PDB file of C-alpha atoms and ligand atoms in Angstrom:
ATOM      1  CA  UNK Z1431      68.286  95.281 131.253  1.00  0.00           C
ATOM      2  CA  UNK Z1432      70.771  96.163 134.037  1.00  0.00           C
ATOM      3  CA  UNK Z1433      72.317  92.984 133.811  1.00  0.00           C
ATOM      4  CA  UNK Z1434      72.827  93.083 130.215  1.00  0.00           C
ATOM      5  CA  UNK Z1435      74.545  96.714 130.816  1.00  0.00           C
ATOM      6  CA  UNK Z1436      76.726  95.296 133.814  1.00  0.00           C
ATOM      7  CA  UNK Z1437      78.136  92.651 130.757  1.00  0.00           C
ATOM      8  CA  UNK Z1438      78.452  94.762 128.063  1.00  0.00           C
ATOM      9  CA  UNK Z1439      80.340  97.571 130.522  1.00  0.00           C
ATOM     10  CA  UNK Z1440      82.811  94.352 131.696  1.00  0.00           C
ATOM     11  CA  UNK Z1441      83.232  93.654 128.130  1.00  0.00           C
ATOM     12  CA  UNK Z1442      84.281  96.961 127.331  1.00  0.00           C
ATOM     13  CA  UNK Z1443      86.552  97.503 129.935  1.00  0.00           C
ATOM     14  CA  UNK Z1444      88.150  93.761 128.949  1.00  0.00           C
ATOM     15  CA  UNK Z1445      88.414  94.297 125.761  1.00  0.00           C
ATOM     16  CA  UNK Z1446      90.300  97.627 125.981  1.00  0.00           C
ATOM     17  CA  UNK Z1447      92.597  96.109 128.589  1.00  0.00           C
ATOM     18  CA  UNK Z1448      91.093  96.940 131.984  1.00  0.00           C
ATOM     19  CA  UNK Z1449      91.068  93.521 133.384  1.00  0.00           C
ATOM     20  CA  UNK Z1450      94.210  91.929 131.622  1.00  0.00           C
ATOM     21  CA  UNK Z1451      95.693  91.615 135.365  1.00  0.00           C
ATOM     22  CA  UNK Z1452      93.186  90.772 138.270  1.00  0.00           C
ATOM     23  CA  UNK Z1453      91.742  93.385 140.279  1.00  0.00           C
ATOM     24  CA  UNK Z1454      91.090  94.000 143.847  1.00  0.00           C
ATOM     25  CA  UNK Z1455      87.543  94.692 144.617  1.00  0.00           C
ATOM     26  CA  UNK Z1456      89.369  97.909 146.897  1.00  0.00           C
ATOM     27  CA  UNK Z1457      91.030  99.241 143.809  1.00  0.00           C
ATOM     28  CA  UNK Z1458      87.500  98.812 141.711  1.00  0.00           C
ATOM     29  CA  UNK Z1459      85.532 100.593 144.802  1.00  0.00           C
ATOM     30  CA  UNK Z1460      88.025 103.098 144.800  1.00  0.00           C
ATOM     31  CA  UNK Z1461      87.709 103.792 140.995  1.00  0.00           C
ATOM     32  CA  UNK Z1462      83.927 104.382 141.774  1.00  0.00           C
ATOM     33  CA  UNK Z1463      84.524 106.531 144.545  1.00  0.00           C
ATOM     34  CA  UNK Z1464      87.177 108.306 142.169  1.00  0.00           C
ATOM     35  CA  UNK Z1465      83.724 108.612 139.698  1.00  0.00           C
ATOM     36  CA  UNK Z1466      81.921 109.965 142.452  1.00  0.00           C
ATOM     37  CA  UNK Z1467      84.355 113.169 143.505  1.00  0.00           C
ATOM     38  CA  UNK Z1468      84.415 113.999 139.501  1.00  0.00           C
ATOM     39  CA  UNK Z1469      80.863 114.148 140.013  1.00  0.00           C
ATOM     40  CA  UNK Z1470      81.180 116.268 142.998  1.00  0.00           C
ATOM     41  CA  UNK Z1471      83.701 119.005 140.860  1.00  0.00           C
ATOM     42  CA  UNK Z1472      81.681 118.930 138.227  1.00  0.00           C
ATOM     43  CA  UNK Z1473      78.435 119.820 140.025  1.00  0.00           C
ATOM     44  CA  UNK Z1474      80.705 122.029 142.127  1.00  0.00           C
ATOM     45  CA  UNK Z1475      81.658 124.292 139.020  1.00  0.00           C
ATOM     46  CA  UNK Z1476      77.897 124.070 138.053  1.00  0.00           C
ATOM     47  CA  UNK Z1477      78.678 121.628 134.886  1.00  0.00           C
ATOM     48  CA  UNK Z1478      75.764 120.316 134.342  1.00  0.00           C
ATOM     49  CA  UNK Z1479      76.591 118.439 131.337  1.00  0.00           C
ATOM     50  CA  UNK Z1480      79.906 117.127 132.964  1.00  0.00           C
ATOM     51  CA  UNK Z1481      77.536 116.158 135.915  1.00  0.00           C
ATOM     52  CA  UNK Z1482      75.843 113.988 134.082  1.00  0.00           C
ATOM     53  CA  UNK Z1483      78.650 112.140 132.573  1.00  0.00           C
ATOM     54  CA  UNK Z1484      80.193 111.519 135.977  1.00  0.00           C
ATOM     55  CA  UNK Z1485      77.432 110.159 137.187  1.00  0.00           C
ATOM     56  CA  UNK Z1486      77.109 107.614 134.151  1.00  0.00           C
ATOM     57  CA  UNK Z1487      80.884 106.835 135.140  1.00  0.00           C
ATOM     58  CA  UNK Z1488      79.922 105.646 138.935  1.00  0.00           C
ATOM     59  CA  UNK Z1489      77.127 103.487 137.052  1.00  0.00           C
ATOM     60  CA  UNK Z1490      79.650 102.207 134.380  1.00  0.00           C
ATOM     61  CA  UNK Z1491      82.217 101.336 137.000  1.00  0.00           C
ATOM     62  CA  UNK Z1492      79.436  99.701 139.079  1.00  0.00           C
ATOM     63  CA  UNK Z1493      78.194  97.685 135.774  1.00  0.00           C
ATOM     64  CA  UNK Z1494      81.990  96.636 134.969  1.00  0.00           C
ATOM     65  CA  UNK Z1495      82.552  95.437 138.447  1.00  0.00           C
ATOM     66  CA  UNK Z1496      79.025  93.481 138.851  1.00  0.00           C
ATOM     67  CA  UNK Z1497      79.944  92.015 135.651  1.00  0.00           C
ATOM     68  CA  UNK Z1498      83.123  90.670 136.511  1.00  0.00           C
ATOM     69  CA  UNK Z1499      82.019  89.202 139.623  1.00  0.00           C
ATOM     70  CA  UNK Z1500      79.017  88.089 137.997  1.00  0.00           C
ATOM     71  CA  UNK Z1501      76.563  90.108 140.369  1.00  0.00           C
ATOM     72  CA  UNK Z1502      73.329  89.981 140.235  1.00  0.00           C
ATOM     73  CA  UNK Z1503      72.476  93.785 140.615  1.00  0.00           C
ATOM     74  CA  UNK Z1504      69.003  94.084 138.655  1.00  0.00           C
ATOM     75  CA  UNK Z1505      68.013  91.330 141.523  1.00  0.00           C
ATOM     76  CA  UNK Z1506      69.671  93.025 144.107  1.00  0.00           C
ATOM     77  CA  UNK Z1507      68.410  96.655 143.452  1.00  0.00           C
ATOM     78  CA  UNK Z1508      64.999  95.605 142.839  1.00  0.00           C
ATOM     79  CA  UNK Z1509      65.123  93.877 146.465  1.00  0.00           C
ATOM     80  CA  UNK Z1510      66.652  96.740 148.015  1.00  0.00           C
ATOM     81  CA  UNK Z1511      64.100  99.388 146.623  1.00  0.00           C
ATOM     82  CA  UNK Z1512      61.490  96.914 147.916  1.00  0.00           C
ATOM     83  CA  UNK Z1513      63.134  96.937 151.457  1.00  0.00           C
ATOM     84  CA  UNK Z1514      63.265 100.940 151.161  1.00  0.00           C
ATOM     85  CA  UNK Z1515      59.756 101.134 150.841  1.00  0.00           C
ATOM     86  CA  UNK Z1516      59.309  99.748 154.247  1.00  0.00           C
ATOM     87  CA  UNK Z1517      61.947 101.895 156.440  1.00  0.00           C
ATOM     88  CA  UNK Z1518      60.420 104.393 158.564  1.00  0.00           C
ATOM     89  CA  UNK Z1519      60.456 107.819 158.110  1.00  0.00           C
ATOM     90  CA  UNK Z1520      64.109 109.320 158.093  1.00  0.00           C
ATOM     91  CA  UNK Z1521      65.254 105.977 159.644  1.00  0.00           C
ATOM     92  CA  UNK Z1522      68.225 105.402 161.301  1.00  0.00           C
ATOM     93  CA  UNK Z1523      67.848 108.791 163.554  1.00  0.00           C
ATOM     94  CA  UNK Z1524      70.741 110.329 160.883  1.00  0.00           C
ATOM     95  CA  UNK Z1525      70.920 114.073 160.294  1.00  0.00           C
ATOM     96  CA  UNK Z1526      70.852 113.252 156.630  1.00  0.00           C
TER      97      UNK Z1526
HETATM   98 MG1   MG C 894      84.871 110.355 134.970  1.00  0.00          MG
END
């Protein structure tokens, strides 16, 4: 399921242009990260709606760059909540 959305969110992007010239994988972070602040304003101006739709950005973004690298995230986010599960108890002696 995640995999097929990681494809169809690389085909998008191709098909509307986004990938006509190669990208570096900083740029492509960055875009996320970009996704990430909008999501910050919006939930800043209490936006709910426009909170939402961030969000979805940071996951499209992720998709579109999973799918052009042809990552594996279903495999690798099914092996990292695994992992999770088995961390101690605030781990990593972090504030937050
Ligand atoms: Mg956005």
């Amino acid at each position: 399921m995640i995999n097929n959305l990681c494809k169809e969110a690389y085909m998008t992007a191709k098909s509307k242009g986004w990938h006509d010239e190669p990208s570096e994988t900083g740029t492509l972070l960055a875009l996320i990260h970009a996704e990430v602040s909008e999501a910050l304003e919006a939930d800043r101006k209490g936006d709910h709606e426009n909170f939402a739709e961030e969000l979805a950005d940071v996951c499209i973004r992720t998709f579109d760059l999973c799918g052009l690298k042809g990552i594996d995230l279903e495999s690798a986010i099914s092996k990292k909540m695994e992992f999770n599960k088995t961390r101690p108890y605030k781990h990593g002696g972090k504030a937050y």
